[in-house]
XYZ file of N, CA and C in Angstrom:
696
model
N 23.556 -19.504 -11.467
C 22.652 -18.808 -10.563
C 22.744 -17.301 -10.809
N 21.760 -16.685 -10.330
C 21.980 -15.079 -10.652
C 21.260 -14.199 -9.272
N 22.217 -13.345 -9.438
C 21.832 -12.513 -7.879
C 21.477 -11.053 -8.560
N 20.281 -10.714 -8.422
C 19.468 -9.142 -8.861
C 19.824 -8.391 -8.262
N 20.602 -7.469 -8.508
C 20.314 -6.144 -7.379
C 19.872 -4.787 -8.381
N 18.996 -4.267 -7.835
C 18.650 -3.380 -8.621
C 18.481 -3.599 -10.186
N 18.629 -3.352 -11.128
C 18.847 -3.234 -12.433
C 20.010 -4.031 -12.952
N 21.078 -4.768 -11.861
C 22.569 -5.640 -12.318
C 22.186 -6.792 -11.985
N 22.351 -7.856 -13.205
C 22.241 -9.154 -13.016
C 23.640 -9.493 -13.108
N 24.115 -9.825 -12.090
C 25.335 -11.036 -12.535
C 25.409 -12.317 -11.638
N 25.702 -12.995 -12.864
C 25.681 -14.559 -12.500
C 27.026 -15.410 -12.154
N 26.906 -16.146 -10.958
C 28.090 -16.929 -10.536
C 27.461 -18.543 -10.399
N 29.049 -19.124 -10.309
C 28.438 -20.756 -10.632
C 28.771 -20.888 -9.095
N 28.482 -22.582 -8.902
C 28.228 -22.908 -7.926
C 29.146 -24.211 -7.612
N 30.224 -24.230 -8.962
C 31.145 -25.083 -8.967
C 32.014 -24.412 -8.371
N 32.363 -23.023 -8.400
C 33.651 -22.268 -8.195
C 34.460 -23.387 -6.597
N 35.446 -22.944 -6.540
C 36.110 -23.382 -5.786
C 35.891 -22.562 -4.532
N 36.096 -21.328 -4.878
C 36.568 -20.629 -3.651
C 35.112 -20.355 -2.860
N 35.839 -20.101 -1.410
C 34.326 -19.968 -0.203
C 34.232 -18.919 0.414
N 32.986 -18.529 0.591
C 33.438 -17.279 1.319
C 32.386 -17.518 2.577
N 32.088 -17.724 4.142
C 30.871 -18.087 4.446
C 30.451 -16.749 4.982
N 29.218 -17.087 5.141
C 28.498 -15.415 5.595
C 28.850 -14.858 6.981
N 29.392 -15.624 7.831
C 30.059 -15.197 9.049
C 31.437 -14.368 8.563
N 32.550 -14.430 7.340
C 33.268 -13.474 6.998
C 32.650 -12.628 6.619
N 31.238 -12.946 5.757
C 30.729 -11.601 5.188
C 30.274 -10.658 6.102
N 29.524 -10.938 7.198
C 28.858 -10.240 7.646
C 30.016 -9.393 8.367
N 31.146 -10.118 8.839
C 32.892 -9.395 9.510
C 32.911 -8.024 8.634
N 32.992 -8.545 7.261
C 33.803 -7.939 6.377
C 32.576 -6.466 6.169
N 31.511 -6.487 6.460
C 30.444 -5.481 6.556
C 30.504 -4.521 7.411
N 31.272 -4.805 8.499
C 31.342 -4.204 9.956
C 32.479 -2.740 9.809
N 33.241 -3.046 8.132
C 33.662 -2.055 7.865
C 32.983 -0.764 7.535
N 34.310 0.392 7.034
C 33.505 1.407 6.853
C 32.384 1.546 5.479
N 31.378 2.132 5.768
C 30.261 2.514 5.305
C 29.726 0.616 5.000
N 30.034 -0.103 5.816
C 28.806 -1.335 6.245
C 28.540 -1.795 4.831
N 27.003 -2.074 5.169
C 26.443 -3.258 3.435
C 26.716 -2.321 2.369
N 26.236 -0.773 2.385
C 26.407 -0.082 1.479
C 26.975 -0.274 0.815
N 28.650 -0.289 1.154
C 29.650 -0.372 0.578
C 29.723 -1.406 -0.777
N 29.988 -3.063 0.357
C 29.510 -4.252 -0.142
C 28.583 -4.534 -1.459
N 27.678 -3.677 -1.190
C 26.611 -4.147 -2.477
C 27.358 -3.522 -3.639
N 27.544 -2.081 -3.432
C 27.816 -0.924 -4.454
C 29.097 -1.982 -4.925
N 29.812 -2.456 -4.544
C 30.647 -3.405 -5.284
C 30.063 -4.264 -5.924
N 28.997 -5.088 -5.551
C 28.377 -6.080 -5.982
C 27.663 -5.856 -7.719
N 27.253 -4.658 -7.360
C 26.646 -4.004 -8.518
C 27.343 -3.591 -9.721
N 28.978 -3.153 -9.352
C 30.053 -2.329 -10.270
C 31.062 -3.478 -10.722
N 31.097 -3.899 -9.884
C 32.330 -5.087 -10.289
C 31.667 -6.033 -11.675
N 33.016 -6.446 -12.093
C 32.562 -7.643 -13.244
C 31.941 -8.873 -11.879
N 30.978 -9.767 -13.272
C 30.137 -10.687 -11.764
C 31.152 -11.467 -11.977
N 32.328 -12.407 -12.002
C 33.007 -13.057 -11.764
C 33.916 -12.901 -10.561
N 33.498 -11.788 -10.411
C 34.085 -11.142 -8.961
C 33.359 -12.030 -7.461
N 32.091 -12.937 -7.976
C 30.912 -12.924 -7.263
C 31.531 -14.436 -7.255
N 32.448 -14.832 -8.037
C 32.595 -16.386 -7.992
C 33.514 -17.276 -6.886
N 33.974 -15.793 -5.775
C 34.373 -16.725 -4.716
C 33.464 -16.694 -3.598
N 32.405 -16.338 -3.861
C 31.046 -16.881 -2.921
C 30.358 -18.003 -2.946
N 30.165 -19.120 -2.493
C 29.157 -20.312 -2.207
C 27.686 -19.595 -1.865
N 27.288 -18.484 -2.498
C 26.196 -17.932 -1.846
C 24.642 -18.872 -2.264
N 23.644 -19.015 -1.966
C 22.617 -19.803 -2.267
C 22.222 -18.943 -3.561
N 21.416 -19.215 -4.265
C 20.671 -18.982 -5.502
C 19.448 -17.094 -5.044
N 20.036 -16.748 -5.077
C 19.236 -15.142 -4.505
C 18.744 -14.247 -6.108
N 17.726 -14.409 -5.681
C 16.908 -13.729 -7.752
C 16.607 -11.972 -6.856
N 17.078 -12.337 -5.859
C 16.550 -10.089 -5.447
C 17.035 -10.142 -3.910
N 18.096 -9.137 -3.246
C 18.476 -9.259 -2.064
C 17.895 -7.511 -1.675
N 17.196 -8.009 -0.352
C 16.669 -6.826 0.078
C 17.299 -6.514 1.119
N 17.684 -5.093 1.627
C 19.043 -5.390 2.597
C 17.919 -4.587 3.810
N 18.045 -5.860 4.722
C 17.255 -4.713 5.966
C 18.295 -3.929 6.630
N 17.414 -2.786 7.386
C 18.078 -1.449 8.096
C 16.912 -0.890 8.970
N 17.976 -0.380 10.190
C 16.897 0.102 10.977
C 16.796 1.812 10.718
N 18.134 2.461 10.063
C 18.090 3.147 9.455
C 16.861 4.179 8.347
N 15.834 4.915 8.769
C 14.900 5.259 7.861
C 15.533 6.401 6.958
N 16.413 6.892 7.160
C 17.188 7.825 6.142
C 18.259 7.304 5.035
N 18.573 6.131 5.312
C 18.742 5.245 4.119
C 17.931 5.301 2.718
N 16.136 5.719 3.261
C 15.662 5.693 1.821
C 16.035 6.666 0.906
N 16.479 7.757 1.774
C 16.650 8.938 0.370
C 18.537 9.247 0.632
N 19.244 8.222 1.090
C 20.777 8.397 0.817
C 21.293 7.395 0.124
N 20.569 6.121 -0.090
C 21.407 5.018 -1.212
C 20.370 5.084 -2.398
N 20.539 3.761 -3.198
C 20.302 3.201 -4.179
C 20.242 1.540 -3.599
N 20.886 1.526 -2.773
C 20.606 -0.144 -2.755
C 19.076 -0.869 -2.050
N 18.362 -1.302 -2.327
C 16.956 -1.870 -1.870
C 17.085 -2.293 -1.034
N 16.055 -2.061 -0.275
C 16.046 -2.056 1.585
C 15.055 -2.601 1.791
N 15.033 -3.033 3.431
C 13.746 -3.953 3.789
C 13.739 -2.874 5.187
N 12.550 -2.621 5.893
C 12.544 -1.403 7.014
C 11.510 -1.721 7.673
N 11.202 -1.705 8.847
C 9.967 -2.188 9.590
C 9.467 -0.588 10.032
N 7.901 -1.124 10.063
C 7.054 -0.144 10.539
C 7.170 0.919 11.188
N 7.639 0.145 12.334
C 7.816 0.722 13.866
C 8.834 1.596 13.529
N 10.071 1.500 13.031
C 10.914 2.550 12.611
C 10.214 3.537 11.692
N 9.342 3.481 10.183
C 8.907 4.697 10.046
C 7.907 5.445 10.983
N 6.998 4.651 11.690
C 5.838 4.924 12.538
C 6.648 6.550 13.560
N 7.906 6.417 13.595
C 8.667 7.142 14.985
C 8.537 8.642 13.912
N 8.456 8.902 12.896
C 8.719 9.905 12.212
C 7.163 10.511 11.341
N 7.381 11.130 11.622
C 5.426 11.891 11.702
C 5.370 12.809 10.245
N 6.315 13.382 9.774
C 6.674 14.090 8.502
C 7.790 14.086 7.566
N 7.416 13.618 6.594
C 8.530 12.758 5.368
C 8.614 13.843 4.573
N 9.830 14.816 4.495
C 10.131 15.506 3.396
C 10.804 15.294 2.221
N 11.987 14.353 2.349
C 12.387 13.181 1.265
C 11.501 12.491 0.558
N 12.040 12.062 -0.267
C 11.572 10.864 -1.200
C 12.629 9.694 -1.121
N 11.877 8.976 -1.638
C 12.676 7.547 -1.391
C 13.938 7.263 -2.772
N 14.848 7.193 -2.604
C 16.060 7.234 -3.779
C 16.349 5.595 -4.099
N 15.383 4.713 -3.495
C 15.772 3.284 -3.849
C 14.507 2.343 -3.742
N 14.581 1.762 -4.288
C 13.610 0.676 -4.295
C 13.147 0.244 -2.696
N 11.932 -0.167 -2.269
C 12.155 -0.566 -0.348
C 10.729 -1.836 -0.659
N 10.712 -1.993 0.591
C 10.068 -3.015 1.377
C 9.466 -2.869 2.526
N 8.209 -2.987 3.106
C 7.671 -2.357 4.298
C 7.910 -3.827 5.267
N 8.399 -4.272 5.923
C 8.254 -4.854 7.336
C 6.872 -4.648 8.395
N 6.123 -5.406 8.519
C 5.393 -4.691 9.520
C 5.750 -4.886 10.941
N 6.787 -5.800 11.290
C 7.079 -5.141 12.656
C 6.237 -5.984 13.899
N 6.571 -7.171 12.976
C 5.254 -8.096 13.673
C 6.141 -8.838 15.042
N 7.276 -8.974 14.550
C 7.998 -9.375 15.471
C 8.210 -8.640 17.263
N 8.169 -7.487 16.918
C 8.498 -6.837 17.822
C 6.717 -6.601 18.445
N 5.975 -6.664 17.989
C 4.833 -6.471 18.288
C 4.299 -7.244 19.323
N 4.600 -8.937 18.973
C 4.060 -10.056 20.081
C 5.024 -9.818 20.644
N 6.375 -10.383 20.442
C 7.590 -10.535 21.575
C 7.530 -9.339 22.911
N 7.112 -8.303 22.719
C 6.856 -6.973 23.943
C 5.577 -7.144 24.514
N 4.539 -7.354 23.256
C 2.726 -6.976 23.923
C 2.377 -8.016 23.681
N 2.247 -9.135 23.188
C 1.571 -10.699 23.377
C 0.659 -10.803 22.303
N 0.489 -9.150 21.077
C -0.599 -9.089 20.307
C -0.368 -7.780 19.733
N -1.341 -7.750 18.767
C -0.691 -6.418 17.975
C -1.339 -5.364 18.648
N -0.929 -4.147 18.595
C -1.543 -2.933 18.956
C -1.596 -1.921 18.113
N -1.705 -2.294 16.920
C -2.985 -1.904 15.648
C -3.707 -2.545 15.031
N -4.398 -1.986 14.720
C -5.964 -2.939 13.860
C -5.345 -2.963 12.576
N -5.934 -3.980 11.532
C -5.418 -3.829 10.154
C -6.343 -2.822 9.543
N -7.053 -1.986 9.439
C -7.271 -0.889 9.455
C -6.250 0.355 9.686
N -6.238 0.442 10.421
C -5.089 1.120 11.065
C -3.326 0.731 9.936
N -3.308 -0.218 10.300
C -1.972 -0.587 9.059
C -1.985 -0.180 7.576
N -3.360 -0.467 7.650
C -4.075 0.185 5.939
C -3.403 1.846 5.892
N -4.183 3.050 6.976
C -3.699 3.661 6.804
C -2.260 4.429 7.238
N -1.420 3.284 7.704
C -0.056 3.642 7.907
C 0.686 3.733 6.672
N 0.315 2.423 5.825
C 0.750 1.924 4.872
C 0.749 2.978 3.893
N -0.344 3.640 3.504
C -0.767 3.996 2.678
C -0.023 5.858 3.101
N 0.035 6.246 3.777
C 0.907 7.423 4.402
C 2.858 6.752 4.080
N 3.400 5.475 4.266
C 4.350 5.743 3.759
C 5.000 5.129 1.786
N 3.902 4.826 1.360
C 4.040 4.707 0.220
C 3.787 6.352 -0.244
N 3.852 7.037 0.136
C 4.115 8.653 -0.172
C 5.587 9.048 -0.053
N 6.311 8.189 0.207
C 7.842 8.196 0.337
C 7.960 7.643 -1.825
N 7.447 6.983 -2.080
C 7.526 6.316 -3.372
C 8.317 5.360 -3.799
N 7.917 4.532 -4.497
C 8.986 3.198 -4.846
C 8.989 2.159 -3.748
N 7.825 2.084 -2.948
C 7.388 0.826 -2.237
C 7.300 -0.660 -2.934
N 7.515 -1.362 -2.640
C 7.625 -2.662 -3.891
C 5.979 -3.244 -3.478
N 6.160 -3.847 -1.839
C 5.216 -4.206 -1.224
C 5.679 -4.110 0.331
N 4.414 -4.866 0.926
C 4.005 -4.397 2.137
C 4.096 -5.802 2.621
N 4.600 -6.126 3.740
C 4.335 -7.285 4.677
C 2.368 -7.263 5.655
N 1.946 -8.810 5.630
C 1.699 -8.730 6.293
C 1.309 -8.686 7.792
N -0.054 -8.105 8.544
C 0.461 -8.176 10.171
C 0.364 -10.161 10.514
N 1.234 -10.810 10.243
C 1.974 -11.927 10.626
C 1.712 -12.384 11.836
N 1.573 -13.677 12.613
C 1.811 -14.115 13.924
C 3.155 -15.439 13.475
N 4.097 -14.867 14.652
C 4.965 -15.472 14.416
C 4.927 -17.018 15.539
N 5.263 -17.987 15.311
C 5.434 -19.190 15.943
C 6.531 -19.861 17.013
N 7.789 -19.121 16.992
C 8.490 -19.679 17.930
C 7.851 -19.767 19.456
N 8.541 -20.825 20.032
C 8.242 -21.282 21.614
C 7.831 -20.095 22.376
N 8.331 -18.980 22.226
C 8.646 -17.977 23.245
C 7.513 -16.740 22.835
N 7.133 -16.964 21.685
C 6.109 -16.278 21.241
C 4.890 -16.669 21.333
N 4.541 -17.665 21.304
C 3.342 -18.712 21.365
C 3.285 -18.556 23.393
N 4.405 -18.359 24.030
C 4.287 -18.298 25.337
C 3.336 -16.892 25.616
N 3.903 -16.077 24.645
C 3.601 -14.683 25.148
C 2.067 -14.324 24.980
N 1.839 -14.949 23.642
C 0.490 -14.985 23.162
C -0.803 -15.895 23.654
N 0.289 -16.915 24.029
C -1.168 -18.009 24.875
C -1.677 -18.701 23.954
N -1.216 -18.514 22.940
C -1.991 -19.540 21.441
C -0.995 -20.418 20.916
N -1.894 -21.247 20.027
C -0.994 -22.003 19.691
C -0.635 -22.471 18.137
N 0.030 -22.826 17.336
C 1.098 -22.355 16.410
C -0.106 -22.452 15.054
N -1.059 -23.325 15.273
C -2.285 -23.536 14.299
C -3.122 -21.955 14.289
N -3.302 -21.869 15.631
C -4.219 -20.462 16.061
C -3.150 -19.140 15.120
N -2.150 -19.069 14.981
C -1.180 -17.989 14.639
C -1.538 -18.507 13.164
N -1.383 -19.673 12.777
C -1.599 -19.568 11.262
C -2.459 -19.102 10.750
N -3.797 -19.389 11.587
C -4.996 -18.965 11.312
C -5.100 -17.629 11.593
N -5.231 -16.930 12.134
C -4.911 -15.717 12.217
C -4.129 -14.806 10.990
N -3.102 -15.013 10.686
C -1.779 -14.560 9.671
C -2.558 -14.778 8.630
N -3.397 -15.777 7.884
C -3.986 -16.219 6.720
C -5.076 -14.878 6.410
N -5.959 -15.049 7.964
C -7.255 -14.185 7.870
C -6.692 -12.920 7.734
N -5.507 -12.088 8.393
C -5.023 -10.960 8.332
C -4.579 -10.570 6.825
N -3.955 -11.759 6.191
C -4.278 -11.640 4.508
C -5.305 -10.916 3.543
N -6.451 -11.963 4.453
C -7.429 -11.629 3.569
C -8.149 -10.049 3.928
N -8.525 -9.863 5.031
C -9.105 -8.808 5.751
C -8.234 -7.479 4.920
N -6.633 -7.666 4.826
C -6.063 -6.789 3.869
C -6.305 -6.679 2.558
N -6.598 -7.465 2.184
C -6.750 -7.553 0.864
C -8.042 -7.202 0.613
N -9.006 -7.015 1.947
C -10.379 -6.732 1.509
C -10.515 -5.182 1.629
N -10.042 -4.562 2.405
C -9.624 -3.548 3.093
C -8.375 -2.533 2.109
N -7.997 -3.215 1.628
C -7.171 -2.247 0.341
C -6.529 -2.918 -1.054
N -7.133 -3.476 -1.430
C -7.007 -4.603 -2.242
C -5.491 -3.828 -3.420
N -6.027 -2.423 -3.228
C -4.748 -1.553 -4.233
C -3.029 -1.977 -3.827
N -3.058 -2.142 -2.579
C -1.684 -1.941 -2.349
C -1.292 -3.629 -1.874
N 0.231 -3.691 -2.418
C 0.541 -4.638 -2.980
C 1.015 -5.757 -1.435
N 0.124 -6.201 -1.010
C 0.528 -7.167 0.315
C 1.267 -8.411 -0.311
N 2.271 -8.514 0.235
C 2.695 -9.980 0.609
C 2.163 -11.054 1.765
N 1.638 -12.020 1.260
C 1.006 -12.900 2.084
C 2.520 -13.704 3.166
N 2.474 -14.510 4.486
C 3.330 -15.011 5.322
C 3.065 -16.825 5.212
N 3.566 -17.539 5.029
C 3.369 -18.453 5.793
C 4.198 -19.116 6.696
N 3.638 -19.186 8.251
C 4.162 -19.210 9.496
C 4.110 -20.506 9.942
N 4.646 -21.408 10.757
C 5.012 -22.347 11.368
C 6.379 -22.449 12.324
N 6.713 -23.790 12.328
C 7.960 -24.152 13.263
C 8.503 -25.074 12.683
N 7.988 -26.592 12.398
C 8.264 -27.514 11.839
C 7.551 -27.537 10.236
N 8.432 -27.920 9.266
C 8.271 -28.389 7.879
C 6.655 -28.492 7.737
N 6.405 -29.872 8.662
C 4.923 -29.780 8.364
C 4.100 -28.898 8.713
N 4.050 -27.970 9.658
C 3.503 -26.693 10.181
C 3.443 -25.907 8.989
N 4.327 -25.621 8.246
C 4.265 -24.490 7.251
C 3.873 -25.169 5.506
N 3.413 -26.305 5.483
C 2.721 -27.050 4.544
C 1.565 -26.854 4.815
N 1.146 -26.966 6.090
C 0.072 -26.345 6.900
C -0.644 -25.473 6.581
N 0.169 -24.783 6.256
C -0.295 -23.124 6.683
C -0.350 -22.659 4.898
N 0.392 -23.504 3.895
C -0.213 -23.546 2.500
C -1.353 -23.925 2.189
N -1.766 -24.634 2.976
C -2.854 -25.581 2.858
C -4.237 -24.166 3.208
N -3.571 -23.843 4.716
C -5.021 -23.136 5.084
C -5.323 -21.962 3.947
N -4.261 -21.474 3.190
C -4.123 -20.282 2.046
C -4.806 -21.247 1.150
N -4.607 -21.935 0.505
C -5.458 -22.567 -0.645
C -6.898 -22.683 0.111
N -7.413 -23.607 1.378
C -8.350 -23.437 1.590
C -9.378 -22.314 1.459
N -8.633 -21.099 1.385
C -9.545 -20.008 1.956
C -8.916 -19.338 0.221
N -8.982 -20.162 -0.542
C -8.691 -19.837 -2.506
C -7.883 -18.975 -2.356
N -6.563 -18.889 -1.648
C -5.156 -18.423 -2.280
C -4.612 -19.254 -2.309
N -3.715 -19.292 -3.925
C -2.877 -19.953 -4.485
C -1.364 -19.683 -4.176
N -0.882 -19.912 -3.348
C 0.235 -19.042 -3.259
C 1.708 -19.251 -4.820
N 1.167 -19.940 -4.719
C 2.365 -20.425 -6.398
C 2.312 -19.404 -7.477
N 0.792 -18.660 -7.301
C 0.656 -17.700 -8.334
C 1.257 -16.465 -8.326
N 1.558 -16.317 -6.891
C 2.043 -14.878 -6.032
C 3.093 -14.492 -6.163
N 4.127 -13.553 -6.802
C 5.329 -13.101 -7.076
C 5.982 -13.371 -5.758
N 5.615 -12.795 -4.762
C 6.524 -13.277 -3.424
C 5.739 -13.604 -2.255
N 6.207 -14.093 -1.902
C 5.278 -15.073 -0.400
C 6.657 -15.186 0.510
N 6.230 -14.454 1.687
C 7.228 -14.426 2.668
C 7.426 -15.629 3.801
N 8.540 -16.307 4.150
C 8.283 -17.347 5.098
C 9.097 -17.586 6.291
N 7.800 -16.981 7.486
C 7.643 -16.311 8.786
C 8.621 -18.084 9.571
N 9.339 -16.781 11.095
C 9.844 -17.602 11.843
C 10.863 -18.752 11.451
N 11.753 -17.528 10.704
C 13.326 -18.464 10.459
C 14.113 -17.909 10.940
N 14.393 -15.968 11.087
C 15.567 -15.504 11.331
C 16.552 -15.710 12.169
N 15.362 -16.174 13.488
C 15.942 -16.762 14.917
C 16.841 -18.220 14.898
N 16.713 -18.782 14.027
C 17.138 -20.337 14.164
C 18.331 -19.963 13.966
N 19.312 -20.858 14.908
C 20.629 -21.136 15.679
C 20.977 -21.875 13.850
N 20.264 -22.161 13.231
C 20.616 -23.415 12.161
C 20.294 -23.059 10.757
N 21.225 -22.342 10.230
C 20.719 -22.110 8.663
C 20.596 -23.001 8.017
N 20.933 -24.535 8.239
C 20.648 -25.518 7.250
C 18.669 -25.887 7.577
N 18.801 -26.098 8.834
C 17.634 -25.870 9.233
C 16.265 -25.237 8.191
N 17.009 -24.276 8.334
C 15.748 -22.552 7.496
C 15.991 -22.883 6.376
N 17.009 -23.424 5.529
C 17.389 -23.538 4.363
C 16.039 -25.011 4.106
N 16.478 -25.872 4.924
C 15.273 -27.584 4.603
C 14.221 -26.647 4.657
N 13.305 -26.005 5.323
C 12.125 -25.303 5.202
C 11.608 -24.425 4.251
N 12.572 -23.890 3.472
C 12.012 -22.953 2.202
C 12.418 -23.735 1.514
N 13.083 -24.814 1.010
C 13.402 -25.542 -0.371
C 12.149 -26.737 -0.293
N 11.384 -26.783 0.818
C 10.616 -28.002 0.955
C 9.190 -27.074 0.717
């Protein structure tokens, strides 16, 4: 298997003996200077160093942060939601690492029941922080599916797919330049077969797509869970 970070490929097997589970890792993060640290090892060390991890098969780890001054103090690739750059009105930095835009969809229904920007509006957010530079891509505005969200929204988990699909396209019509990642959202296995389905319907292929993001896992109590849902 091989884990990307930046420009360092190193590869670990999956026979190794030794374990490490992500509940130590995430312990062992809580030290000083946090993931930073962690990766910058990940990157310097020989990769056999990597062979007392059971880690899953990872081809690019994007490290989220709520942190927006992270972009111009590391090197390690970041994942950052909206709403955190949205708070900052003038970017005199540049970005020193590779990133990832979040749009922040989460926090959007879970507070207001619905977004409170137009994709218009995201167009030109988007397009104001890819002036930071070295944006990879952009999430899109997403409806997420858990119980508690679907409460907030009043819809229901088909209506969110449909929605998330069309918000695809409307982006893609609307700035076709900048590089969206499409979502597909559900709850159950078949929900998010679903929601492939409605993307091919409406002629996206998602198989063709370098990355396709897949909405409404972070929350689950059950990583084996989230794990059956992206391998299926």
């Amino acid at each position: 298997m091989l884990l990307q970070l930046g420009e360092h490929n190193l590869e670990y097997t999956a026979e190794d003996s030794g374990f490490l589970d992500w509940n130590h890792l995430c312990r062992y993060t809580e030290t000083k200077r946090l993931w930073q640290d962690l990766l910058e090892r990940w990157a310097t060390w020989d990769g056999t160093w990597l062979s007392i991890f059971k880690i899953p098969e990872i081809h690019f780890f994007w490290l989220g942060t709520h942190e927006v001054s992270w972009l111009w103090r590391t090197t390690v690739p970041l994942f950052i939601s909206r709403r955190r750059l949205a708070r900052k009105k003038i970017f005199q930095q540049r970005a020193t690492t590779d990133w990832c835009l979040d749009s922040g969809g989460f926090t959007e229904l879970s507070k207001f029941g619905h977004w409170t920007i137009t994709p218009r509006e995201y167009v030109n957010e988007v397009r104001m922080y890819m002036l930071l530079g070295r944006m990879k891509w952009a999430a899109i505005m997403d409806h997420m599916c858990e119980d508690f969200i679907l409460q907030k929204t009043g819809k229901t988990i088909l209506e969110h797919q449909l929605m998330t699909v069309w918000n695809y396209l409307e982006l893609m019509s609307l700035a076709p330049d900048i590089p969206w990642t499409p979502v597909i959202q559900g709850f159950d296995i078949a929900d998010y077969h679903r929601c492939v389905d409605i993307y091919s319907q409406h002629g996206i292929d998602l198989s063709t797509l370098h990355v396709v993001g897949v909405g409404s896992v972070c929350r689950r109590q059950s990583t084996k869970e989230a794990a059956e849902i992206i391998k299926s």
